[in-house]
Short mmCIF file of C-alpha atoms in Angstrom, two decimals:
data_model
loop_
_atom_site.label_atom_id
_atom_site.label_comp_id
_atom_site.label_asym_id
_atom_site.label_seq_id
_atom_site.Cartn_x
_atom_site.Cartn_y
_atom_site.Cartn_z
CA GLY G 179 415.53 139.35 155.37
CA VAL G 180 414.83 140.34 159.00
CA LEU G 181 411.74 141.64 160.69
CA ASP G 182 412.76 143.60 163.58
CA VAL G 183 410.88 145.47 166.43
CA GLN G 184 412.71 147.19 169.44
CA SER G 185 411.65 148.93 172.93
CA VAL G 186 413.40 151.34 174.99
CA GLU G 187 411.89 149.34 177.99
CA PRO G 188 413.75 146.38 179.24
CA SER G 189 412.01 142.97 179.06
CA ALA G 190 409.48 144.31 176.78
CA PHE G 191 409.00 140.86 174.75
CA ASP G 192 408.41 137.65 175.76
CA GLU G 193 408.34 134.24 173.81
CA GLU G 194 404.87 134.66 172.89
CA ASP G 195 405.61 138.06 171.15
CA ALA G 196 408.36 136.10 169.33
CA ALA G 197 406.14 133.25 168.01
CA VAL G 198 403.80 136.05 166.81
CA LEU G 199 406.51 138.11 165.04
CA GLN G 200 407.94 134.68 163.37
CA THR G 201 404.35 133.86 162.08
CA MET G 202 404.21 137.53 160.59
CA ALA G 203 407.80 137.09 158.99
CA ASP G 204 406.63 133.80 157.30
CA GLN G 205 403.68 135.49 156.05
CA ILE G 206 405.71 138.32 154.54
CA ALA G 207 408.36 135.99 153.15
CA LEU G 208 406.05 134.06 151.30
CA ALA G 209 404.32 136.98 149.89
CA LEU G 210 407.84 138.59 148.67
CA GLU G 211 408.58 135.03 147.33
CA ASN G 212 405.36 134.68 145.20
CA ALA G 213 405.33 138.44 144.21
CA ARG G 214 409.26 137.74 142.90
CA LEU G 215 408.27 134.70 141.21
CA LEU G 216 405.12 136.45 139.61
CA GLU G 217 406.94 139.55 138.29
CA GLU G 218 409.71 136.99 137.02
CA SER G 219 407.01 134.88 135.04
CA HIS G 220 405.59 137.84 133.38
CA ARG G 221 408.89 138.98 132.42
CA THR G 222 409.70 135.59 130.99
CA LEU G 223 406.30 135.77 129.62
CA ARG G 224 406.81 138.98 127.65
CA GLU G 225 410.37 137.66 126.41
CA LEU G 226 408.76 134.48 125.06
CA GLU G 227 405.93 136.51 123.15
CA MET G 228 408.46 138.49 121.56
CA MET G 229 410.83 135.67 120.38
CA TYR G 230 407.76 133.58 119.16
CA ALA G 231 406.55 136.39 116.93
CA GLU G 232 410.00 136.69 115.68
CA GLN G 233 410.52 133.18 115.05
CA VAL G 234 407.14 133.26 113.03
CA ARG G 235 408.07 136.35 111.05
CA ARG G 236 411.49 135.12 110.06
CA ALA G 237 409.89 131.70 108.86
CA TRP G 238 407.46 133.38 106.41
CA GLN G 239 410.20 135.57 105.35
CA THR G 240 412.82 132.69 104.69
CA ALA G 241 410.13 130.13 103.42
CA GLU G 242 409.56 130.80 99.32
CA VAL G 243 407.30 127.90 98.78
CA PRO G 244 407.39 126.89 95.28
CA PRO G 245 404.00 126.52 93.53
CA ALA G 246 404.20 122.81 93.26
CA LEU G 247 404.21 122.83 97.22
CA VAL G 248 401.08 125.03 97.81
CA TYR G 249 397.87 123.62 98.60
CA ASP G 250 394.44 125.03 98.45
CA ARG G 251 393.49 122.76 101.53
CA VAL G 252 394.78 122.08 104.99
CA GLU G 253 393.37 119.14 107.44
CA VAL G 254 394.69 119.21 111.05
CA THR G 255 393.71 115.97 112.92
CA PRO G 256 394.62 114.78 116.27
CA ALA G 257 398.07 113.18 116.06
CA GLU G 258 397.72 109.10 116.10
CA PRO G 259 400.38 106.50 116.46
CA VAL G 260 401.70 105.43 113.12
CA ALA G 261 403.64 102.27 112.50
CA ASP G 262 405.43 104.01 109.24
CA PRO G 263 408.84 102.61 108.44
CA LEU G 264 409.60 105.81 106.64
CA LEU G 265 408.83 107.93 109.88
CA GLU G 266 410.91 105.76 111.99
CA LYS G 267 413.86 105.81 109.67
CA ALA G 268 413.86 109.83 109.82
CA ILE G 269 413.69 109.69 113.50
CA GLN G 270 416.17 107.03 114.05
CA GLU G 271 418.80 108.44 111.57
CA GLY G 272 417.62 112.09 112.49
CA LYS G 273 417.77 113.55 108.59
CA VAL G 274 415.32 113.89 105.67
CA ILE G 275 414.31 110.80 104.28
CA ALA G 276 412.82 110.87 100.40
CA GLU G 277 410.91 107.98 98.98
CA THR G 278 409.31 107.40 95.43
CA ASP G 279 407.45 103.99 95.33
CA PRO G 280 405.88 103.49 91.76
CA GLN G 281 404.18 100.09 92.82
CA ALA G 282 402.47 101.68 95.79
CA LYS G 283 401.88 105.10 93.55
CA ARG G 284 403.34 106.95 96.87
CA SER G 285 405.81 109.91 97.07
CA ALA G 286 406.91 110.71 100.48
CA LEU G 287 409.22 113.15 102.10
CA VAL G 288 409.80 113.13 105.61
CA ALA G 289 411.97 115.63 107.98
CA PRO G 290 412.70 115.07 111.53
CA LEU G 291 411.78 118.01 114.04
CA ARG G 292 414.92 118.22 116.08
CA LEU G 293 415.38 120.41 119.16
CA ARG G 294 418.91 120.15 120.97
CA ASN G 295 419.98 116.87 119.31
CA GLN G 296 416.84 115.31 120.08
CA VAL G 297 413.96 114.30 117.59
CA ILE G 298 410.46 115.54 119.16
CA GLY G 299 408.58 114.76 115.94
CA THR G 300 408.32 114.44 112.25
CA LEU G 301 407.17 116.93 109.29
CA ALA G 302 405.88 114.60 106.71
CA LEU G 303 404.47 115.36 102.97
CA GLU G 304 403.12 112.74 100.76
CA GLU G 305 402.09 112.59 97.38
CA THR G 306 399.18 110.24 96.51
CA ASP G 307 397.94 111.13 93.32
CA GLU G 308 400.76 110.94 91.35
CA VAL G 309 404.53 109.25 91.78
CA ARG G 310 406.90 112.39 91.36
CA PRO G 311 410.60 112.59 92.32
CA TRP G 312 411.79 115.04 95.10
CA THR G 313 414.22 117.55 94.11
CA LYS G 314 417.18 119.12 96.27
CA ASP G 315 415.37 122.53 96.48
CA GLU G 316 412.25 120.94 97.90
CA ILE G 317 414.20 118.57 100.43
CA GLU G 318 416.36 121.52 101.53
CA LEU G 319 412.94 123.62 101.84
CA VAL G 320 411.29 121.03 103.83
CA GLU G 321 414.67 120.48 106.08
CA ALA G 322 414.67 124.41 106.85
CA VAL G 323 411.04 124.54 107.32
CA SER G 324 411.05 121.89 109.99
CA GLN G 325 413.87 123.50 111.83
CA GLN G 326 411.77 126.51 112.35
CA VAL G 327 408.70 124.38 113.21
CA ALA G 328 410.73 122.63 115.92
CA LEU G 329 411.76 126.02 117.33
CA ALA G 330 408.30 127.29 117.12
CA LEU G 331 407.02 124.36 118.73
CA GLU G 332 409.34 124.89 121.68
CA SER G 333 408.82 128.36 122.10
CA ALA G 334 404.95 127.76 122.14
CA ARG G 335 405.40 125.17 124.77
CA LEU G 336 407.62 127.37 126.82
CA PHE G 337 405.31 130.53 126.41
CA GLU G 338 402.48 128.06 127.60
CA GLU G 339 404.23 126.59 130.73
CA THR G 340 405.33 130.35 131.56
CA ARG G 341 401.69 131.35 131.13
CA VAL G 342 400.27 128.67 133.11
CA ARG G 343 402.79 129.09 135.79
CA ALA G 344 402.30 133.03 136.10
CA GLU G 345 398.72 132.09 136.41
CA GLU G 346 399.53 129.50 139.27
CA LEU G 347 401.48 132.08 140.90
CA ALA G 348 398.77 134.59 140.76
CA VAL G 349 396.36 132.39 142.40
CA LEU G 350 398.80 131.40 145.32
CA ASN G 351 399.47 135.23 145.73
CA GLU G 352 395.79 135.87 145.95
CA LEU G 353 395.26 133.17 148.53
CA GLY G 354 398.22 134.12 150.65
CA LEU G 355 396.38 137.62 150.88
CA ALA G 356 392.93 136.19 151.31
CA LEU G 357 394.26 133.88 154.16
CA THR G 358 395.79 137.01 156.22
CA ALA G 359 392.56 138.35 156.58
CA ARG G 360 390.98 135.37 158.10
CA LEU G 361 390.34 135.20 161.82
CA THR G 362 388.74 132.04 162.49
CA THR G 363 389.88 128.20 161.77
CA GLU G 364 386.55 127.90 159.77
CA GLU G 365 387.44 130.80 157.61
CA VAL G 366 391.03 129.82 156.92
CA LEU G 367 389.73 126.25 155.98
CA ASP G 368 386.99 127.43 153.48
CA GLU G 369 389.84 129.92 151.91
CA ALA G 370 391.93 126.86 151.49
CA TYR G 371 389.63 124.84 149.79
CA ARG G 372 388.54 127.63 147.63
CA GLY G 373 392.31 128.17 146.57
CA ALA G 374 393.22 124.76 146.05
CA SER G 375 390.28 124.07 143.56
CA ARG G 376 391.61 126.82 141.50
CA LEU G 377 394.49 124.92 140.86
CA LEU G 378 394.09 121.17 141.41
CA ASP G 379 391.17 118.45 141.16
CA THR G 380 389.52 118.93 144.52
CA THR G 381 386.78 116.54 144.03
CA ASN G 382 388.03 114.61 146.90
CA PHE G 383 389.70 116.81 149.51
CA TYR G 384 390.32 116.85 153.17
CA ILE G 385 392.22 118.77 155.69
CA ALA G 386 393.11 116.89 158.98
CA LEU G 387 394.29 118.70 162.24
CA TYR G 388 396.51 116.77 164.71
CA ASP G 389 396.03 117.43 168.59
CA SER G 390 399.60 116.04 169.98
CA ALA G 391 398.21 116.22 173.45
CA LYS G 392 395.18 113.94 172.93
CA ASP G 393 397.20 111.96 170.07
CA GLU G 394 393.92 112.52 168.01
CA VAL G 395 393.28 113.53 164.28
CA THR G 396 390.38 115.52 163.50
CA PHE G 397 389.13 115.79 160.05
CA VAL G 398 388.05 119.64 159.92
CA LEU G 399 387.19 119.84 156.26
CA ASP G 400 386.08 116.90 154.31
CA VAL G 401 384.85 116.98 150.51
CA THR G 402 383.95 113.96 148.84
CA GLU G 403 382.66 113.65 145.38
CA GLY G 404 382.27 117.49 145.31
CA GLN G 405 380.12 117.58 148.52
CA LEU G 406 381.16 118.83 152.02
CA ARG G 407 380.57 116.49 154.67
CA ARG G 408 379.90 117.29 158.35
CA PRO G 409 379.83 117.00 161.22
CA TYR G 410 383.73 116.73 161.54
CA THR G 411 385.01 113.18 162.54
CA VAL G 412 387.74 112.44 165.26
CA ARG G 413 389.80 109.43 165.38
CA ARG G 414 392.94 108.30 167.47
CA SER G 415 395.99 108.45 165.88
CA GLY G 416 396.83 105.18 163.95
CA GLN G 417 398.75 103.70 161.18
CA GLY G 418 396.87 105.65 158.25
CA LEU G 419 398.24 107.54 155.64
CA THR G 420 397.68 110.70 157.57
CA GLU G 421 399.30 109.84 160.49
CA TYR G 422 402.03 108.59 158.36
CA ILE G 423 402.69 112.00 156.96
CA ILE G 424 402.38 113.64 160.33
CA ARG G 425 404.86 111.34 161.75
CA ASN G 426 407.55 111.62 158.90
CA ARG G 427 406.51 115.49 157.90
CA LYS G 428 407.09 114.58 154.29
CA PRO G 429 404.75 114.41 151.22
CA VAL G 430 403.20 111.42 149.90
CA LEU G 431 402.36 110.73 146.05
CA ILE G 432 400.75 107.67 144.98
CA ARG G 433 399.48 107.64 141.47
CA GLU G 434 398.40 104.04 141.07
CA ASN G 435 398.38 100.50 142.92
CA LEU G 436 397.59 101.97 146.40
CA PRO G 437 397.19 98.90 148.20
CA GLN G 438 400.73 97.68 147.24
CA ARG G 439 402.16 101.19 148.01
CA LEU G 440 400.63 101.04 151.39
CA ALA G 441 401.89 97.46 152.12
CA GLU G 442 405.39 98.73 151.13
CA MET G 443 405.28 101.48 153.54
CA GLY G 444 403.78 99.68 156.44
CA ILE G 445 400.51 101.94 156.31
CA GLU G 446 397.11 100.52 157.36
CA PRO G 447 394.44 101.10 154.76
CA ILE G 448 391.37 103.06 156.06
CA GLY G 449 388.18 103.68 154.29
CA ARG G 450 387.48 103.96 150.76
CA GLU G 451 390.44 102.73 148.31
CA ALA G 452 391.46 105.63 146.05
CA LEU G 453 393.30 105.03 142.76
CA SER G 454 395.43 107.92 142.84
CA TRP G 455 396.25 110.04 146.28
CA LEU G 456 398.30 112.92 147.31
CA GLY G 457 398.77 114.48 150.72
CA VAL G 458 401.16 116.99 152.31
CA PRO G 459 401.83 118.33 155.66
CA LEU G 460 400.89 121.51 157.27
CA LEU G 461 404.27 122.57 158.95
CA ILE G 462 405.31 125.32 160.97
CA GLY G 463 409.01 124.77 161.43
CA ASP G 464 409.50 121.04 162.51
CA GLN G 465 405.92 120.85 163.98
CA ALA G 466 403.24 119.16 161.79
CA LEU G 467 399.96 120.79 162.67
CA GLY G 468 397.92 118.35 160.34
CA VAL G 469 397.65 117.14 156.60
CA MET G 470 396.13 118.39 153.26
CA ALA G 471 395.12 115.60 150.82
CA VAL G 472 393.54 115.01 147.46
CA GLN G 473 392.42 111.88 146.02
CA SER G 474 390.50 110.38 143.31
CA TYR G 475 388.27 107.00 143.47
CA THR G 476 387.81 106.74 139.69
CA ARG G 477 391.34 107.72 137.84
CA PRO G 478 394.92 106.74 138.37
CA HIS G 479 397.57 109.17 137.54
CA VAL G 480 395.47 112.08 138.04
CA TYR G 481 398.25 114.07 140.36
CA ASP G 482 401.91 114.38 139.64
CA GLU G 483 405.27 116.36 140.86
CA HIS G 484 404.11 119.48 140.22
CA ASP G 485 400.59 119.02 141.72
CA GLN G 486 402.40 118.11 144.80
CA GLU G 487 404.52 121.53 144.60
CA LEU G 488 401.41 123.36 144.12
CA LEU G 489 399.61 121.69 147.20
CA THR G 490 402.79 122.04 149.27
CA ALA G 491 402.83 125.58 148.57
CA ILE G 492 399.03 125.90 149.54
CA ALA G 493 399.60 123.99 152.82
CA ASN G 494 402.41 126.21 153.68
CA GLN G 495 400.43 129.29 153.55
CA VAL G 496 397.60 127.66 155.26
CA ALA G 497 399.86 126.45 158.21
CA ILE G 498 400.72 129.78 158.75
CA ALA G 499 397.10 131.18 158.68
CA LEU G 500 396.17 128.41 161.13
CA GLN G 501 398.98 129.20 163.83
CA SER G 502 398.10 133.16 163.15
CA VAL G 503 394.32 132.14 164.10
CA ARG G 504 395.67 130.12 167.18
CA LEU G 505 397.83 132.85 168.46
CA TYR G 506 395.07 135.59 167.79
CA GLU G 507 392.77 133.49 169.60
CA GLU G 508 394.96 132.88 172.53
CA ALA G 509 395.83 136.52 172.49
CA GLN G 510 392.07 137.34 172.58
CA ARG G 511 391.41 134.92 175.80
CA ARG G 512 394.60 136.28 177.42
CA ALA G 513 393.49 139.87 176.96
CA GLU G 514 389.82 139.05 178.29
CA ARG G 515 391.38 137.18 181.35
CA GLU G 516 393.39 140.51 182.14
CA ARG G 517 390.45 142.56 181.50
CA LEU G 518 388.20 140.44 183.85
CA ALA G 519 391.00 140.21 186.48
CA ARG G 520 391.42 144.35 186.39
CA GLN G 521 387.53 144.68 186.53
CA ILE G 522 387.35 142.40 189.55
CA VAL G 523 390.34 144.19 191.43
CA GLU G 524 388.86 147.59 190.69
CA ARG G 525 385.27 146.40 192.13
CA ILE G 526 386.94 145.07 195.09
CA GLN G 527 388.95 147.92 195.87
CA THR G 528 385.68 150.14 196.02
CA ALA G 529 384.42 147.94 198.98
CA GLN G 530 384.41 149.52 202.44
CA ASP G 531 384.80 146.78 204.55
CA VAL G 532 385.76 142.80 204.86
CA GLU G 533 381.98 141.85 204.10
CA GLY G 534 381.96 143.82 200.95
CA VAL G 535 385.10 142.72 199.93
CA LEU G 536 384.10 138.98 199.99
CA GLN G 537 380.62 139.57 198.53
CA THR G 538 382.15 141.62 195.56
CA ALA G 539 384.79 138.89 194.98
CA VAL G 540 382.13 136.19 195.08
CA ARG G 541 379.77 138.07 192.81
CA GLU G 542 382.30 139.04 190.27
CA LEU G 543 383.79 135.51 190.04
CA GLY G 544 380.36 134.02 189.76
CA GLN G 545 379.78 136.30 186.75
CA ALA G 546 383.20 135.82 185.25
CA PHE G 547 383.05 131.93 185.24
CA GLY G 548 379.41 131.48 185.11
CA ILE G 549 379.33 129.58 188.05
CA PRO G 550 376.16 130.00 190.53
CA ARG G 551 377.61 129.13 193.83
CA ILE G 552 381.17 130.25 194.78
CA PHE G 553 382.60 129.84 198.59
CA ILE G 554 385.22 131.67 200.48
CA LYS G 555 386.41 130.13 203.83
CA MET G 556 388.31 131.81 206.32
CA GLY G 557 389.83 130.71 209.40
CA VAL G 558 393.20 130.87 211.59
CA PRO G 559 395.87 128.11 210.92
CA ARG G 560 396.71 126.01 213.86
CA LEU G 561 399.84 126.37 215.55
CA ARG G 562 402.16 123.19 215.46
CA GLU G 563 403.26 122.30 218.98
CA THR G 564 407.16 122.17 219.49
CA PRO G 565 408.90 120.58 222.75
CA GLU G 566 410.71 123.63 223.54
CA ASP G 567 407.39 125.50 224.09
CA PRO G 568 406.52 124.83 227.92
CA HIS G 569 403.58 126.93 227.46
CA ALA G 570 401.85 125.17 224.32
CA SER G 571 398.48 124.41 224.92
CA ASP G 572 397.09 120.58 224.51
CA GLN G 573 393.86 121.99 222.68
CA GLY G 574 396.15 124.20 220.26
#
C-alpha cells in the first residue's frame, strides 16, 4: 500500500522528511505482513485441528478390531533403525507383506505407511508366542489402518508445524511492536537479543554495525557462551565473515567444516573457530548497516534454512528500528541547534548597543558550545589599489 502525507504549503517536506516517512512505511508494512501471516496460521491451525479430529473419529468408527488382535498391553519405544528384510521388502514393494516362519516360530505382518505415493514408514505386527497364518480379513484391516495412520501422522505433522509457525509469527509481531517503542540504540539492541533468544539458540550471538565513513566495524552487542561481553570492540574493516556479509548484503549459513568453507569463499578466519555459523545483514534498502550472527562452538548443524529465515526477519525489523533511532537522534540534535540559535538571536536582539550585542553573542555561544573563551574580531577591510585611481594612497 501507500503512506501519504500532504500539505497546502509549498516545499513543506524535504529529503529528511521523506526518509522518516519511508522508515515509518517500512515498519507498518512489516507489522501488516506479520499480522496477516499470524491470522493465516491461526486459521490453518483451526482447520487442521478439525481435520485431525475427524480422521481420528473415522478411524475408530471403521476399524472393527477382531478379538485375535486385541492386546492388553502396548509398549511405545523410540524408533531405532532395524535391518529387517521383511520391513525392507514392504518399503520397496509398497504393499502389505505377510510371513509365517515355523522354524523361527515367527509370524509377522508388515504394512507400509504411504502418503502421496511415498512410503514414510511401516506398521508391523509380530506374533512370537505361536506360529499362525494371517487371514485375508486381518491383512485388509491392517492395510486400512495403515492408511489412516499415515494420514493422521501427516495431519499431526502439519498441525505441529503450523502451531510452531504461529508461535514464531507471534514472537516476531511482539518484537516489532517492542522495537518501535525503543528510542536509543542500546534499547534496540537489547530488545533484538531478547527477541532472537525466543526463536533461536543465541548462546553465542553478536550484532556488528558498520561505519562507512570510517570503514570500521563495531561489535555493539557480543554474547559469548551466554555472557554479555563489554566494552564494545572496534576494528578496521577487513576480510572476515562479518565484512563479507556487509559487502555482499546476503546471509551466510555454514553448517559444518567452517575452515574449508571460509577458504572456498576467500574469507580470512578471525577469532575462535565455530562448528556452525549463521549471519545475516541489517539492511535498509541496499545499504548494509551491519550484521547479526549466531554461532556454536560445540555442535555442527545447529542452524538450518528455517533459522536463516527467522534471523533475517529479526534483522529486518532491527535495521528499521536502528534507522529510526538514528533519524530520531538527528532530529533531536537539529531541533536543539535550532532552539539554541533562536535563543541566541532573541537575546542578541534585546541588546541596546554594539558592545551589548557583542557581549551577548560571546556569552551565549560560550554556553552553547561549552567553550570558555570566544573572540569576535572586527575591522575595516583594506582597499585594493587600482592604476585608474590617481588618488590611491601608498599607505592604503
